[in-house]
C-alpha positions as a Python dict, from the first residue, in 0.01 Angstrom:
ca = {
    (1, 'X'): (0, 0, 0),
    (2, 'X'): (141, 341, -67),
    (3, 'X'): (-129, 585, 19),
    (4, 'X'): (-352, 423, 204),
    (5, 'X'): (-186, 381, 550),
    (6, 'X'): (-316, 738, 698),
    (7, 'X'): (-702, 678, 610),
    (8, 'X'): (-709, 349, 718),
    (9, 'X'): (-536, 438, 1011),
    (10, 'X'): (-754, 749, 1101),
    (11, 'X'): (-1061, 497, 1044),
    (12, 'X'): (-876, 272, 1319),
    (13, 'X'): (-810, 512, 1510),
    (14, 'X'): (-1171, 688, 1529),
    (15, 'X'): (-1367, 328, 1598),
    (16, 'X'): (-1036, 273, 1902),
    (17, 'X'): (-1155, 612, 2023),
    (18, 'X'): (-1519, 499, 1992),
    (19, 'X'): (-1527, 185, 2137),
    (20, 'X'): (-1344, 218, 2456),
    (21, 'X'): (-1467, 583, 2551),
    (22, 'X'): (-1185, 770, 2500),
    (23, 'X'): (-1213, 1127, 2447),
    (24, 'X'): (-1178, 1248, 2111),
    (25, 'X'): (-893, 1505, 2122),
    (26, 'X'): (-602, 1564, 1860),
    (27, 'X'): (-358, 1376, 2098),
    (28, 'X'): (-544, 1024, 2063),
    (29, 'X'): (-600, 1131, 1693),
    (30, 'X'): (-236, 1271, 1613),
    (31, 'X'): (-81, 975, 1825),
    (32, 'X'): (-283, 724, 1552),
    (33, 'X'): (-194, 862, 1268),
    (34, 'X'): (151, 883, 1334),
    (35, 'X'): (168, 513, 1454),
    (36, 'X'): (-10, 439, 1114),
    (37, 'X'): (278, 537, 887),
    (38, 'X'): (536, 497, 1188),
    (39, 'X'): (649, 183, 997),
    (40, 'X'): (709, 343, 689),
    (41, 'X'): (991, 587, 854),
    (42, 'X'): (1244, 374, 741),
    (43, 'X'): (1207, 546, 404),
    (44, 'X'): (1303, 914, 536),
    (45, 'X'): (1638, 710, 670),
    (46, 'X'): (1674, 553, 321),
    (47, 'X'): (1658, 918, 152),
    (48, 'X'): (1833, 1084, 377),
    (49, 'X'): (2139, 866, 406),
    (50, 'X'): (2135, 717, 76),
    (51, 'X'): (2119, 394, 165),
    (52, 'X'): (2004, 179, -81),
    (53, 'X'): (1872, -195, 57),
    (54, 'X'): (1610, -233, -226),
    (55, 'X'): (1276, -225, -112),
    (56, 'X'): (1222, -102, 254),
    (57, 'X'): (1040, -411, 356),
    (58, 'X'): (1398, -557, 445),
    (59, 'X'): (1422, -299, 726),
    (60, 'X'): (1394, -356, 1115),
    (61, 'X'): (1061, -124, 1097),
    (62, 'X'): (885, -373, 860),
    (63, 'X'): (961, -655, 1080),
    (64, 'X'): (611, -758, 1347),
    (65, 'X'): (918, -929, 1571),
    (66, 'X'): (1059, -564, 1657),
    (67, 'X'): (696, -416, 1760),
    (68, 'X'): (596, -726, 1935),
    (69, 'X'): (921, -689, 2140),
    (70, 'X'): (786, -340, 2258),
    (71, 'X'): (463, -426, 2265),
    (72, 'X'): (567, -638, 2577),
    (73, 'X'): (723, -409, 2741),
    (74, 'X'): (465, -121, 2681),
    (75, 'X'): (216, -405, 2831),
    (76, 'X'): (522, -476, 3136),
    (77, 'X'): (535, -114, 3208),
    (78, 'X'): (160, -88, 3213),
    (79, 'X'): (107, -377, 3457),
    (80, 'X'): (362, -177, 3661),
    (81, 'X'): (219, 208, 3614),
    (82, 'X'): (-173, 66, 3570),
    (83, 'X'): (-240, 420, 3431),
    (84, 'X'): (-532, 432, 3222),
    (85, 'X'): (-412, 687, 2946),
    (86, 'X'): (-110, 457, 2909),
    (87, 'X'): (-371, 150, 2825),
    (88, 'X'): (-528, 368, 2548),
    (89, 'X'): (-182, 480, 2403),
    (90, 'X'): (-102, 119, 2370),
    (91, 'X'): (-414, 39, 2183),
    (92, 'X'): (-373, 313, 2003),
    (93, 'X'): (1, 273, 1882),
    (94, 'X'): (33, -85, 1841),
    (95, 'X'): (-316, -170, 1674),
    (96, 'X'): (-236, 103, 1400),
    (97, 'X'): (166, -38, 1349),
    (98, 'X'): (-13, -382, 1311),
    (99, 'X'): (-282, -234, 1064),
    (100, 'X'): (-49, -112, 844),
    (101, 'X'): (218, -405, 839),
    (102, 'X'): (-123, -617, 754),
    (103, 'X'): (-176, -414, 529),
    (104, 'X'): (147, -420, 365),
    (105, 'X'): (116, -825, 347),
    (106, 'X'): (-203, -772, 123),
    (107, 'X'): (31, -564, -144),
    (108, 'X'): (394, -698, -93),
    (109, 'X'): (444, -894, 206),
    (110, 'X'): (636, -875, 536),
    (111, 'X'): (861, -1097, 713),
    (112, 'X'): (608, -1220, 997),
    (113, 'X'): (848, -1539, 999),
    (114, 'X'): (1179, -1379, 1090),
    (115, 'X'): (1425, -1420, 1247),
    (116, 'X'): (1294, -1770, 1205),
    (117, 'X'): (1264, -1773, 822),
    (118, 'X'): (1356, -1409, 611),
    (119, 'X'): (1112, -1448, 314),
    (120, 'X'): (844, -1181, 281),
    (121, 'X'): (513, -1322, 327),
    (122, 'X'): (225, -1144, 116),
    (123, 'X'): (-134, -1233, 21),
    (124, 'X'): (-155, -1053, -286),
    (125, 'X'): (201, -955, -445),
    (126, 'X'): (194, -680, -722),
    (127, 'X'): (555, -719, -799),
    (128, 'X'): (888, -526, -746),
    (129, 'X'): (1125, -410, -941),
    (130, 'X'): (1509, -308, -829),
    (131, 'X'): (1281, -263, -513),
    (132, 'X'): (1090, -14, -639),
    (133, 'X'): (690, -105, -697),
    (134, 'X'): (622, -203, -1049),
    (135, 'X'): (519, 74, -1309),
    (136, 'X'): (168, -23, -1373),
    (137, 'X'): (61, 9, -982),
    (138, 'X'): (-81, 326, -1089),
    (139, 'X'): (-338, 134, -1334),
    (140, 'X'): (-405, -143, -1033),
    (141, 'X'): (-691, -209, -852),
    (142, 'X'): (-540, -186, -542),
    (143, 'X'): (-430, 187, -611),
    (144, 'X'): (-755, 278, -652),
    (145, 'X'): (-897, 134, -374),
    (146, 'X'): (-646, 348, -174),
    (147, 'X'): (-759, 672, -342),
    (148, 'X'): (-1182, 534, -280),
    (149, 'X'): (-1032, 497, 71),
    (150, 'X'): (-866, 942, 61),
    (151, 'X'): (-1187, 1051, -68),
    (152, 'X'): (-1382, 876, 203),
    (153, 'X'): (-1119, 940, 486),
    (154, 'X'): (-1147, 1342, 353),
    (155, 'X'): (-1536, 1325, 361),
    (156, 'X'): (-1527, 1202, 704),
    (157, 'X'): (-1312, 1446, 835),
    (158, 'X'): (-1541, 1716, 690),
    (159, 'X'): (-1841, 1596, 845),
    (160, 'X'): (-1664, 1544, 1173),
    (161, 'X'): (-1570, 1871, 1166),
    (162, 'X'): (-1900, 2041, 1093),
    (163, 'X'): (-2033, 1828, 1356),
    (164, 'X'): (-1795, 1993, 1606),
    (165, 'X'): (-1638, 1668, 1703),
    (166, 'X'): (-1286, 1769, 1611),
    (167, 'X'): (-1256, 2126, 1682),
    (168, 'X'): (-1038, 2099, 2047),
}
């Protein structure tokens, strides 16, 4: 997926919010978003220090292993702190990292195996090329799905806003 990460994560985000009571405020939402593309960082280090791996699926931030090693010790520390706005960041953050590497697996794959096997596991692979996405993604389905899911993302956000919900 290449657009699609920061709809589908304010869409996680907002039924997260929704379903265990948590006030809506631009914290819970910012703090989603950014864990929505958070895996996807890698590519700002690949730019910026011109270092060229192929496709950034072979990085540490594509891999569930490193999340699900803080994961635990967000949980640890909860069980420690019990404090309930660290509970909600948890949910909040890790759901949304999760979302998107799923989401990755439906267009490319991820390495949900390693360190135990290093293959990139994907449901529905569109191809690479010199690690760069194959030229006719642009006339795929699954790029247009992800601008279906901008438009209805944008619309949402409008009528959220109208409806005073996110003007804190």
């Amino acid at each position: 997926m290449l657009i699609g990460h920061l709809p589908a994560g304010y869409f996680l985000t907002r039924a997260l919010i929704k379903k265990n009571k948590i006030p809506l405020t631009p914290l819970w939402l910012g703090l989603g978003l950014v864990a929505s593309v958070l895996p996807d960082f890698d590519i700002a280090y690949s730019i910026l220090f011109k270092d060229s791996i192929g496709s950034h699926r072979y990085y540490f931030t594509n891999f569930p292993a490193f999340y699900l090693t803080f994961l635990l010790m967000a949980v640890l520390i909860y069980f420690l702190v019990r404090k309930k706005w660290l509970k909600f960041g948890i949910i909040i953050v890790f759901a949304n990292i999760f979302l998107h590497l799923f989401l990755d697996t439906m267009f490319v794959g991820i390495k949900w195996l390693w360190p135990f096997w290093d293959g990139l596991i994907g449901v529905y692979n569109v191809g690479l090329t010199n690690g760069f996405i194959v030229e006719n993604y642009f006339h795929h389905w699954y790029w247009y799905l992800e601008i279906v899911l901008w438009v209805i993302a944008v619309s949402s956000v409008v009528c959220s806003y109208k409806k005073g919900e996110l003007r804190n």
